[in-house]
Short mmCIF file of C-alpha atoms in Angstrom, two decimals:
data_model
loop_
_atom_site.label_atom_id
_atom_site.label_comp_id
_atom_site.label_asym_id
_atom_site.label_seq_id
_atom_site.Cartn_x
_atom_site.Cartn_y
_atom_site.Cartn_z
CA ALA A 1 -22.42 -6.04 -9.20
CA PRO A 2 -22.31 -7.79 -12.70
CA PRO A 3 -22.36 -5.51 -15.82
CA LEU A 4 -25.32 -7.08 -17.45
CA GLY A 5 -28.98 -7.93 -16.49
CA ALA A 6 -29.73 -10.85 -14.10
CA GLY A 7 -31.76 -12.68 -16.64
CA LEU A 8 -28.88 -13.30 -19.13
CA SER A 9 -27.02 -16.61 -19.46
CA ARG A 10 -23.33 -15.78 -19.72
CA SER A 11 -20.26 -17.86 -20.39
CA ALA A 12 -16.93 -17.97 -18.65
CA GLY A 13 -14.39 -16.11 -20.68
CA GLU A 14 -16.83 -13.40 -21.86
CA VAL A 15 -15.51 -9.77 -21.58
CA VAL A 16 -17.70 -6.92 -21.42
CA PHE A 17 -17.05 -3.11 -21.57
CA ASP A 18 -19.77 -1.48 -20.00
CA THR A 19 -21.59 2.05 -19.96
CA ASN A 20 -19.30 3.03 -17.15
CA LYS A 21 -16.24 2.42 -19.05
CA ASP A 22 -15.51 -0.58 -16.55
CA LEU A 23 -14.05 -3.75 -18.22
CA TRP A 24 -15.59 -7.02 -16.99
CA LEU A 25 -14.45 -10.67 -17.32
CA CYS A 26 -16.96 -13.46 -16.74
CA VAL A 27 -15.20 -16.00 -14.78
CA ALA A 28 -17.96 -18.42 -14.12
CA SER A 29 -20.72 -19.49 -16.51
CA GLY A 30 -24.37 -18.81 -15.41
CA THR A 31 -27.26 -16.62 -15.43
CA PRO A 32 -25.74 -14.00 -14.87
CA GLY A 33 -22.59 -15.65 -14.26
CA THR A 34 -19.89 -14.43 -11.89
CA TRP A 35 -17.97 -11.31 -12.99
CA ARG A 36 -14.78 -9.55 -12.13
CA ARG A 37 -14.07 -6.17 -12.78
CA ILE A 38 -10.52 -6.03 -14.50
CA SER A 39 -10.44 -2.38 -15.21
CA GLY A 40 -12.25 0.79 -15.27
CA PRO A 41 -11.83 4.74 -14.57
CA ASN A 42 -11.70 4.12 -10.75
CA SER A 43 -9.51 0.88 -10.84
CA ALA A 44 -5.51 0.97 -10.37
CA GLY A 45 -5.36 -2.17 -12.29
CA ALA A 46 -4.01 -5.74 -11.21
CA LEU A 47 -1.44 -6.12 -8.78
CA THR A 48 2.12 -6.70 -10.09
CA VAL A 49 3.98 -8.90 -7.42
CA LEU A 50 7.85 -8.27 -7.50
CA ALA A 51 10.25 -11.07 -7.94
CA SER A 52 11.50 -10.42 -4.65
CA THR A 53 10.23 -8.36 -1.76
CA THR A 54 12.33 -5.44 -1.46
CA ARG A 55 13.58 -3.34 1.71
CA ILE A 56 13.02 0.18 0.70
CA TYR A 57 13.48 1.91 4.18
CA ASP A 58 14.68 1.12 7.46
CA SER A 59 15.13 3.67 10.29
CA ARG A 60 17.41 1.74 12.38
CA PRO A 61 20.89 3.51 12.25
CA GLY A 62 23.24 0.76 10.41
CA THR A 63 20.97 -0.94 8.45
CA GLN A 64 20.23 -1.26 4.84
CA PRO A 65 18.94 0.38 2.65
CA PRO A 66 21.41 3.44 3.76
CA THR A 67 18.84 6.01 2.28
CA GLY A 68 16.73 8.16 4.54
CA THR A 69 16.62 9.45 8.00
CA LYS A 70 18.33 6.89 10.47
CA THR A 71 16.63 7.83 13.75
CA LYS A 72 13.36 6.61 15.51
CA TYR A 73 10.63 8.66 14.59
CA GLN A 74 9.10 10.95 17.13
CA ASP A 75 5.39 11.83 17.58
CA GLY A 76 3.94 13.34 14.95
CA ASP A 77 7.01 12.72 12.36
CA ILE A 78 6.31 12.48 8.54
CA ARG A 79 8.78 11.29 6.20
CA PRO A 80 8.01 10.81 2.46
CA LEU A 81 9.26 7.20 1.29
CA ASP A 82 10.48 6.24 -2.34
CA ALA A 83 8.69 2.85 -3.49
CA THR A 84 11.31 2.83 -6.35
CA GLY A 85 14.35 2.80 -3.87
CA ASN A 86 16.99 0.32 -3.57
CA SER A 87 16.18 -1.09 -7.18
CA SER A 88 12.70 -2.33 -5.90
CA GLY A 89 11.38 -2.67 -9.39
CA VAL A 90 8.26 -0.31 -8.82
CA PRO A 91 8.00 1.71 -11.48
CA ALA A 92 7.92 5.71 -10.97
CA ASN A 93 4.17 5.85 -12.31
CA ALA A 94 2.98 3.14 -9.95
CA GLN A 95 -0.43 4.27 -8.44
CA ALA A 96 -0.30 2.39 -5.27
CA VAL A 97 2.18 0.17 -3.66
CA MET A 98 1.55 -3.24 -1.50
CA ILE A 99 4.14 -3.01 1.56
CA SER A 100 4.70 -4.92 4.56
CA ALA A 101 5.44 -2.41 7.47
CA THR A 102 7.11 -3.27 10.68
CA ALA A 103 7.19 -1.11 13.64
CA THR A 104 10.00 -2.16 16.26
CA ASN A 105 11.74 -0.74 19.27
CA THR A 106 8.12 0.85 20.11
CA ASN A 107 7.21 3.30 22.79
CA SER A 108 4.12 2.17 25.17
CA GLY A 109 1.53 2.76 22.33
CA GLY A 110 0.98 4.70 18.98
CA PHE A 111 0.34 4.01 15.22
CA PHE A 112 1.75 4.46 11.96
CA SER A 113 0.10 6.12 9.07
CA PHE A 114 0.97 5.56 5.18
CA TYR A 115 -0.77 7.97 2.58
CA LYS A 116 -0.05 9.47 -0.91
CA THR A 117 2.50 12.28 -1.10
CA GLY A 118 0.75 15.77 -1.98
CA ILE A 119 -2.12 15.16 0.42
CA ALA A 120 -2.80 16.35 4.08
CA PHE A 121 -2.67 13.52 6.64
CA PRO A 122 -5.86 12.22 6.21
CA GLY A 123 -6.20 10.74 9.81
CA ASN A 124 -5.87 7.02 9.22
CA SER A 125 -3.81 4.38 10.98
CA ASN A 126 -2.35 1.44 9.40
CA LEU A 127 -0.24 -0.17 11.94
CA ASN A 128 -0.90 0.02 15.62
CA TRP A 129 0.69 -1.15 18.88
CA GLY A 130 0.22 -1.17 22.63
CA LEU A 131 3.46 -2.39 24.25
CA VAL A 132 6.93 -0.96 24.98
CA ASN A 133 9.66 -2.40 22.93
CA SER A 134 7.43 -4.77 20.89
CA THR A 135 7.62 -5.63 17.05
CA VAL A 136 4.52 -5.87 15.05
CA ALA A 137 3.87 -5.97 11.44
CA VAL A 138 1.08 -5.31 8.89
CA THR A 139 0.52 -5.76 5.23
CA THR A 140 -1.07 -2.64 3.44
CA VAL A 141 -1.84 -1.06 0.30
CA VAL A 142 -0.73 2.56 0.15
CA ALA A 143 -1.83 5.06 -2.79
CA CYS A 144 1.43 6.86 -4.34
CA GLY A 145 1.81 10.30 -5.27
CA ALA A 146 4.42 11.48 -7.82
CA GLY A 147 7.40 9.47 -8.70
CA ALA A 148 5.59 6.31 -6.68
CA THR A 149 6.29 8.25 -3.31
CA PHE A 150 4.22 8.04 -0.08
CA ASN A 151 4.01 9.56 3.53
CA SER A 152 4.80 7.61 6.63
CA ARG A 153 3.51 9.52 9.90
CA MET A 154 3.84 8.22 13.38
CA GLN A 155 1.87 9.12 16.39
CA GLY A 156 2.69 8.18 20.09
CA PHE A 157 5.06 9.49 22.47
CA GLY A 158 8.53 8.13 22.77
CA GLY A 159 9.18 6.94 19.23
CA SER A 160 9.45 3.83 17.08
CA ASP A 161 11.60 2.41 14.23
CA LEU A 162 10.06 1.78 11.03
CA VAL A 163 10.88 -0.89 8.33
CA ILE A 164 9.42 -1.01 5.10
CA ASP A 165 9.29 -4.00 2.48
CA VAL A 166 7.47 -3.59 -1.16
CA ILE A 167 5.64 -6.62 -2.25
CA GLY A 168 4.39 -5.47 -5.44
CA TYR A 169 2.45 -2.39 -7.09
CA TYR A 170 -0.46 -1.29 -8.96
CA LEU A 171 -0.18 0.90 -12.44
#
C-alpha cells in the first residue's frame, strides 16, 4: 500500500517516512504514484548479491569446502550451516541469505527444510523430490540466527546429499 492518501499527486524520486516508521520511495509519478518500501522495522533491507556465488557446504565425502559433516543426511537429521563459511563474503550480522540448495543422490522421496538457528523446526519444506537417485535444486531465502547461521533438516527415509551455494544476503 502506498504511504500516502490516494488523492495526492506524487513525483518519482520522492522519499517518505511514514507513521509506521517505514521508508518509501516513489518510483513512478502519478496519483498516488508507484511506491516501493525500502526499509522499516520489519524489513531486512536490500539484497546484497555476492561478487560470486560461493559454496558453503557439500555433504558428499571428498568435496569442497572441507568443513562440516561429510555424510548423507538421514531422516530427521538437522545440521547447522554457517553462511559466512568458505570466505563467502556474508557478514556475521546477516539477517537472511539467498541460497541455491541442491539435493543429490536422493532416496525415493523427501524434502529439505532451511530455517533460522535458535528456533524449533517450523514444519516447512523448501526442497522436495520424489525419485530415487535424482538431483533437484531450488533458490530460496532463509532467515539467519546468530553469526549468520541457519539449520538444514532432511525428512525422508534412505538419505540424501546436500549442496549449498550462497548467492547473497540481507542485513
